[in-house]
Each structure stands twice: as C-alpha cells, then as structure tokens.
Amino acid sequence: MIPPTNVRPLSDFQRRSKEVIARLKKTGDAEVLTVNGRAAVVVQDAAAYERLAELAAKYELLAAVDAGLAQADAGLGRPLAAVRADFERRA
C-alpha cells in the first residue's frame, strides 16, 4: 500500500524530476502521481521494480504449485509413469 505522503501531483514531478528520482532511489518506495487530483501513474526506482517483479513471479510459481498439490489431493492427477510415457510417444 502506498502511504498518502507518497501521493504527489504530476506537475511536481515534472518540475523536480531529478530530486524525485534521487528520492525514489534512496527510499526504494513507490509514489503515485496525480492528474487533476486523481491517481494517474505509479513511479518507482528500477531496482525496486525489479524486486517487485521477481516477488510476483515467485508468488505465481507458488500459486501454481499449490493448485497442482490441491488437484493431486483431490485425485485429479496422473501417475508420473503415464506422463513420461506420453512424452516419450510424442518425442
């Protein structure tokens, strides 16, 4: 969640972009830029974005594993030998 202190007008960013970029790099926090008082875009340091993207990818992988385990628990899976046989037939 982005705190209200990190919500700023786009015009401030345009006037002080170097200062804002330095702050983003220093804090690693994201900021919401507004246009006419409404949220328009989110900006953040590239390194912070990459960390966030990596976390999202890990979460998606864990969610897929969780779904697979739930299917296996429900008896919806296939034996590994049957899956390997399918792969060998296709190769």
CSV table of N, CA, C and O in Angstrom, one decimal, residues 2-71:
chain,number,residue,atom,x,y,z
A,2,ILE,N,0.5,2.2,-0.8
A,2,ILE,CA,1.3,3.4,-0.9
A,2,ILE,C,0.7,4.4,0.1
A,2,ILE,O,-0.5,4.8,0.0
A,3,PRO,N,1.5,4.9,1.0
A,3,PRO,CA,1.0,5.9,2.0
A,3,PRO,C,0.7,7.2,1.4
A,3,PRO,O,1.2,7.6,0.3
A,4,PRO,N,-0.3,7.9,2.0
A,4,PRO,CA,-0.7,9.2,1.4
A,4,PRO,C,0.4,10.2,1.3
A,4,PRO,O,0.4,11.1,0.4
A,5,THR,N,1.5,10.1,2.0
A,5,THR,CA,2.6,11.0,1.9
A,5,THR,C,3.4,10.8,0.6
A,5,THR,O,4.2,11.6,0.2
A,6,ASN,N,3.1,9.7,-0.1
A,6,ASN,CA,3.8,9.4,-1.3
A,6,ASN,C,2.9,9.6,-2.5
A,6,ASN,O,3.1,9.0,-3.6
A,7,VAL,N,1.9,10.4,-2.3
A,7,VAL,CA,1.0,10.8,-3.4
A,7,VAL,C,1.2,12.3,-3.8
A,7,VAL,O,1.1,13.1,-2.9
A,8,ARG,N,1.6,12.5,-5.0
A,8,ARG,CA,2.1,13.9,-5.4
A,8,ARG,C,1.5,14.2,-6.8
A,8,ARG,O,1.3,13.3,-7.6
A,9,PRO,N,1.3,15.5,-7.0
A,9,PRO,CA,0.9,15.9,-8.4
A,9,PRO,C,2.0,15.7,-9.4
A,9,PRO,O,3.2,15.8,-9.2
A,10,LEU,N,1.5,15.3,-10.6
A,10,LEU,CA,2.4,15.1,-11.7
A,10,LEU,C,3.3,16.3,-12.0
A,10,LEU,O,4.4,16.3,-12.3
A,11,SER,N,2.6,17.5,-11.8
A,11,SER,CA,3.4,18.7,-12.1
A,11,SER,C,4.6,18.9,-11.2
A,11,SER,O,5.6,19.4,-11.6
A,12,ASP,N,4.5,18.4,-9.9
A,12,ASP,CA,5.7,18.4,-9.0
A,12,ASP,C,6.8,17.6,-9.6
A,12,ASP,O,7.9,17.9,-9.6
A,13,PHE,N,6.4,16.4,-10.1
A,13,PHE,CA,7.4,15.5,-10.7
A,13,PHE,C,8.1,16.2,-11.9
A,13,PHE,O,9.3,16.1,-12.1
A,14,GLN,N,7.3,16.8,-12.7
A,14,GLN,CA,7.8,17.5,-13.9
A,14,GLN,C,8.8,18.6,-13.6
A,14,GLN,O,9.8,18.8,-14.2
A,15,ARG,N,8.5,19.4,-12.5
A,15,ARG,CA,9.3,20.5,-12.1
A,15,ARG,C,10.6,20.0,-11.4
A,15,ARG,O,11.6,20.6,-11.5
A,16,ARG,N,10.5,18.9,-10.7
A,16,ARG,CA,11.6,18.4,-9.8
A,16,ARG,C,12.0,17.0,-10.1
A,16,ARG,O,12.2,16.2,-9.2
A,17,SER,N,12.0,16.6,-11.3
A,17,SER,CA,12.2,15.2,-11.7
A,17,SER,C,13.5,14.6,-11.1
A,17,SER,O,13.6,13.5,-10.6
A,18,LYS,N,14.6,15.4,-11.2
A,18,LYS,CA,15.9,14.9,-10.7
A,18,LYS,C,15.8,14.6,-9.2
A,18,LYS,O,16.3,13.6,-8.7
A,19,GLU,N,15.2,15.5,-8.4
A,19,GLU,CA,15.0,15.4,-7.0
A,19,GLU,C,14.2,14.2,-6.7
A,19,GLU,O,14.5,13.4,-5.8
A,20,VAL,N,13.1,14.0,-7.4
A,20,VAL,CA,12.2,12.9,-7.2
A,20,VAL,C,12.9,11.6,-7.5
A,20,VAL,O,12.8,10.6,-6.7
A,21,ILE,N,13.6,11.5,-8.5
A,21,ILE,CA,14.3,10.3,-8.9
A,21,ILE,C,15.3,9.9,-7.8
A,21,ILE,O,15.5,8.8,-7.4
A,22,ALA,N,16.0,10.9,-7.3
A,22,ALA,CA,17.0,10.7,-6.3
A,22,ALA,C,16.3,10.1,-5.0
A,22,ALA,O,16.8,9.2,-4.4
A,23,ARG,N,15.1,10.7,-4.7
A,23,ARG,CA,14.4,10.2,-3.5
A,23,ARG,C,13.9,8.8,-3.7
A,23,ARG,O,14.0,8.0,-2.8
A,24,LEU,N,13.4,8.5,-4.9
A,24,LEU,CA,12.9,7.1,-5.2
A,24,LEU,C,14.1,6.1,-5.1
A,24,LEU,O,13.9,5.0,-4.5
A,25,LYS,N,15.3,6.5,-5.6
A,25,LYS,CA,16.4,5.6,-5.5
A,25,LYS,C,16.8,5.4,-4.0
A,25,LYS,O,17.2,4.3,-3.6
A,26,LYS,N,16.8,6.5,-3.2
A,26,LYS,CA,17.2,6.4,-1.8
A,26,LYS,C,16.3,5.6,-1.0
A,26,LYS,O,16.7,4.8,-0.2
A,27,THR,N,15.0,5.8,-1.2
A,27,THR,CA,14.0,5.1,-0.3
A,27,THR,C,13.5,3.8,-0.8
A,27,THR,O,13.2,2.9,-0.1
A,28,GLY,N,13.5,3.6,-2.2
A,28,GLY,CA,13.0,2.4,-2.8
A,28,GLY,C,11.5,2.3,-2.8
A,28,GLY,O,10.9,1.3,-3.2
A,29,ASP,N,10.9,3.4,-2.3
A,29,ASP,CA,9.4,3.5,-2.2
A,29,ASP,C,8.8,3.9,-3.6
A,29,ASP,O,9.5,4.5,-4.4
A,30,ALA,N,7.6,3.5,-3.8
A,30,ALA,CA,6.9,3.9,-5.0
A,30,ALA,C,6.1,5.2,-4.6
A,30,ALA,O,5.8,5.5,-3.5
A,31,GLU,N,5.8,6.0,-5.7
A,31,GLU,CA,5.0,7.2,-5.5
A,31,GLU,C,3.9,7.2,-6.5
A,31,GLU,O,4.1,6.8,-7.7
A,32,VAL,N,2.7,7.7,-6.1
A,32,VAL,CA,1.6,7.9,-7.0
A,32,VAL,C,1.6,9.3,-7.5
A,32,VAL,O,1.7,10.3,-6.7
A,33,LEU,N,1.5,9.5,-8.8
A,33,LEU,CA,1.4,10.8,-9.4
A,33,LEU,C,0.0,11.1,-9.8
A,33,LEU,O,-0.6,10.2,-10.5
A,34,THR,N,-0.5,12.2,-9.5
A,34,THR,CA,-1.9,12.5,-9.8
A,34,THR,C,-2.0,13.6,-10.9
A,34,THR,O,-1.2,14.4,-11.1
A,35,VAL,N,-3.1,13.5,-11.6
A,35,VAL,CA,-3.5,14.5,-12.6
A,35,VAL,C,-4.9,14.9,-12.2
A,35,VAL,O,-5.8,14.0,-12.1
A,36,ASN,N,-5.1,16.2,-12.0
A,36,ASN,CA,-6.4,16.7,-11.6
A,36,ASN,C,-6.9,16.0,-10.3
A,36,ASN,O,-8.1,15.7,-10.2
A,37,GLY,N,-6.0,15.7,-9.4
A,37,GLY,CA,-6.4,15.1,-8.1
A,37,GLY,C,-6.7,13.6,-8.2
A,37,GLY,O,-7.0,13.0,-7.1
A,38,ARG,N,-6.5,13.0,-9.3
A,38,ARG,CA,-6.8,11.5,-9.4
A,38,ARG,C,-5.5,10.8,-9.8
A,38,ARG,O,-4.7,11.3,-10.5
A,39,ALA,N,-5.3,9.6,-9.2
A,39,ALA,CA,-4.1,8.8,-9.4
A,39,ALA,C,-4.0,8.5,-10.9
A,39,ALA,O,-5.0,8.1,-11.6
A,40,ALA,N,-2.8,8.8,-11.5
A,40,ALA,CA,-2.6,8.6,-12.9
A,40,ALA,C,-1.6,7.5,-13.2
A,40,ALA,O,-1.8,6.6,-14.0
A,41,VAL,N,-0.4,7.6,-12.5
A,41,VAL,CA,0.6,6.7,-12.7
A,41,VAL,C,1.4,6.4,-11.3
A,41,VAL,O,1.3,7.2,-10.4
A,42,VAL,N,2.1,5.3,-11.3
A,42,VAL,CA,2.9,5.0,-10.2
A,42,VAL,C,4.4,5.0,-10.7
A,42,VAL,O,4.6,4.4,-11.7
A,43,VAL,N,5.2,5.6,-10.0
A,43,VAL,CA,6.7,5.6,-10.4
A,43,VAL,C,7.5,5.1,-9.2
A,43,VAL,O,7.1,5.2,-8.0
A,44,GLN,N,8.6,4.4,-9.6
A,44,GLN,CA,9.5,3.8,-8.6
A,44,GLN,C,10.8,3.6,-9.2
A,44,GLN,O,11.0,3.6,-10.5
A,45,ASP,N,11.8,3.4,-8.4
A,45,ASP,CA,13.2,3.1,-8.8
A,45,ASP,C,13.2,1.8,-9.6
A,45,ASP,O,12.4,0.9,-9.2
A,46,ALA,N,14.0,1.7,-10.6
A,46,ALA,CA,14.1,0.5,-11.4
A,46,ALA,C,14.5,-0.7,-10.6
A,46,ALA,O,13.9,-1.8,-10.8
A,47,ALA,N,15.4,-0.6,-9.6
A,47,ALA,CA,15.8,-1.7,-8.8
A,47,ALA,C,14.6,-2.2,-7.9
A,47,ALA,O,14.4,-3.4,-7.8
A,48,ALA,N,13.9,-1.3,-7.4
A,48,ALA,CA,12.7,-1.6,-6.6
A,48,ALA,C,11.7,-2.3,-7.4
A,48,ALA,O,11.0,-3.3,-7.0
A,49,TYR,N,11.5,-1.9,-8.7
A,49,TYR,CA,10.5,-2.5,-9.6
A,49,TYR,C,11.0,-4.0,-9.9
A,49,TYR,O,10.1,-4.9,-9.9
A,50,GLU,N,12.3,-4.2,-10.1
A,50,GLU,CA,12.7,-5.5,-10.4
A,50,GLU,C,12.5,-6.4,-9.2
A,50,GLU,O,12.1,-7.6,-9.4
A,51,ARG,N,12.8,-5.9,-8.0
A,51,ARG,CA,12.5,-6.8,-6.8
A,51,ARG,C,11.0,-7.1,-6.8
A,51,ARG,O,10.7,-8.3,-6.5
A,52,LEU,N,10.2,-6.2,-7.0
A,52,LEU,CA,8.7,-6.4,-7.0
A,52,LEU,C,8.3,-7.4,-8.1
A,52,LEU,O,7.5,-8.4,-7.8
A,53,ALA,N,8.9,-7.3,-9.3
A,53,ALA,CA,8.6,-8.2,-10.4
A,53,ALA,C,9.0,-9.6,-10.0
A,53,ALA,O,8.3,-10.6,-10.3
A,54,GLU,N,10.2,-9.8,-9.4
A,54,GLU,CA,10.7,-11.1,-9.0
A,54,GLU,C,9.8,-11.7,-8.0
A,54,GLU,O,9.5,-12.9,-8.0
A,55,LEU,N,9.3,-10.9,-7.0
A,55,LEU,CA,8.4,-11.4,-6.0
A,55,LEU,C,7.1,-11.9,-6.6
A,55,LEU,O,6.6,-12.9,-6.2
A,56,ALA,N,6.6,-11.1,-7.6
A,56,ALA,CA,5.4,-11.5,-8.2
A,56,ALA,C,5.5,-12.8,-9.0
A,56,ALA,O,4.6,-13.7,-8.9
A,57,ALA,N,6.7,-13.0,-9.6
A,57,ALA,CA,6.9,-14.2,-10.4
A,57,ALA,C,7.0,-15.4,-9.4
A,57,ALA,O,6.5,-16.5,-9.7
A,58,LYS,N,7.7,-15.2,-8.3
A,58,LYS,CA,7.8,-16.3,-7.3
A,58,LYS,C,6.4,-16.6,-6.7
A,58,LYS,O,6.0,-17.8,-6.5
A,59,TYR,N,5.6,-15.6,-6.5
A,59,TYR,CA,4.2,-15.9,-6.0
A,59,TYR,C,3.4,-16.7,-7.0
A,59,TYR,O,2.7,-17.6,-6.6
A,60,GLU,N,3.5,-16.3,-8.3
A,60,GLU,CA,2.8,-17.0,-9.3
A,60,GLU,C,3.2,-18.5,-9.4
A,60,GLU,O,2.4,-19.4,-9.5
A,61,LEU,N,4.5,-18.7,-9.2
A,61,LEU,CA,5.0,-20.1,-9.2
A,61,LEU,C,4.5,-20.9,-8.0
A,61,LEU,O,4.0,-22.0,-8.2
A,62,LEU,N,4.5,-20.3,-6.9
A,62,LEU,CA,4.0,-20.9,-5.7
A,62,LEU,C,2.5,-21.2,-5.8
A,62,LEU,O,2.0,-22.2,-5.3
A,63,ALA,N,1.7,-20.3,-6.4
A,63,ALA,CA,0.3,-20.5,-6.6
A,63,ALA,C,0.0,-21.6,-7.5
A,63,ALA,O,-0.9,-22.4,-7.3
A,64,ALA,N,0.9,-21.8,-8.5
A,64,ALA,CA,0.7,-22.9,-9.5
A,64,ALA,C,1.0,-24.2,-8.8
A,64,ALA,O,0.3,-25.2,-9.0
A,65,VAL,N,2.1,-24.3,-8.0
A,65,VAL,CA,2.4,-25.5,-7.2
A,65,VAL,C,1.3,-25.8,-6.3
A,65,VAL,O,0.9,-27.0,-6.2
A,66,ASP,N,0.8,-24.8,-5.6
A,66,ASP,CA,-0.4,-25.0,-4.7
A,66,ASP,C,-1.6,-25.6,-5.4
A,66,ASP,O,-2.2,-26.5,-4.9
A,67,ALA,N,-1.9,-25.1,-6.6
A,67,ALA,CA,-3.0,-25.6,-7.3
A,67,ALA,C,-2.8,-27.0,-7.7
A,67,ALA,O,-3.7,-27.9,-7.7
A,68,GLY,N,-1.5,-27.3,-8.1
A,68,GLY,CA,-1.2,-28.7,-8.5
A,68,GLY,C,-1.3,-29.7,-7.4
A,68,GLY,O,-1.8,-30.8,-7.5
A,69,LEU,N,-0.9,-29.2,-6.2
A,69,LEU,CA,-1.0,-30.1,-5.0
A,69,LEU,C,-2.4,-30.3,-4.6
A,69,LEU,O,-2.8,-31.4,-4.2
A,70,ALA,N,-3.2,-29.3,-4.7
A,70,ALA,CA,-4.7,-29.4,-4.4
A,70,ALA,C,-5.3,-30.4,-5.4
A,70,ALA,O,-6.2,-31.2,-5.0
A,71,GLN,N,-5.0,-30.3,-6.7
A,71,GLN,CA,-5.5,-31.3,-7.7
A,71,GLN,C,-5.1,-32.7,-7.3
A,71,GLN,O,-5.9,-33.6,-7.4
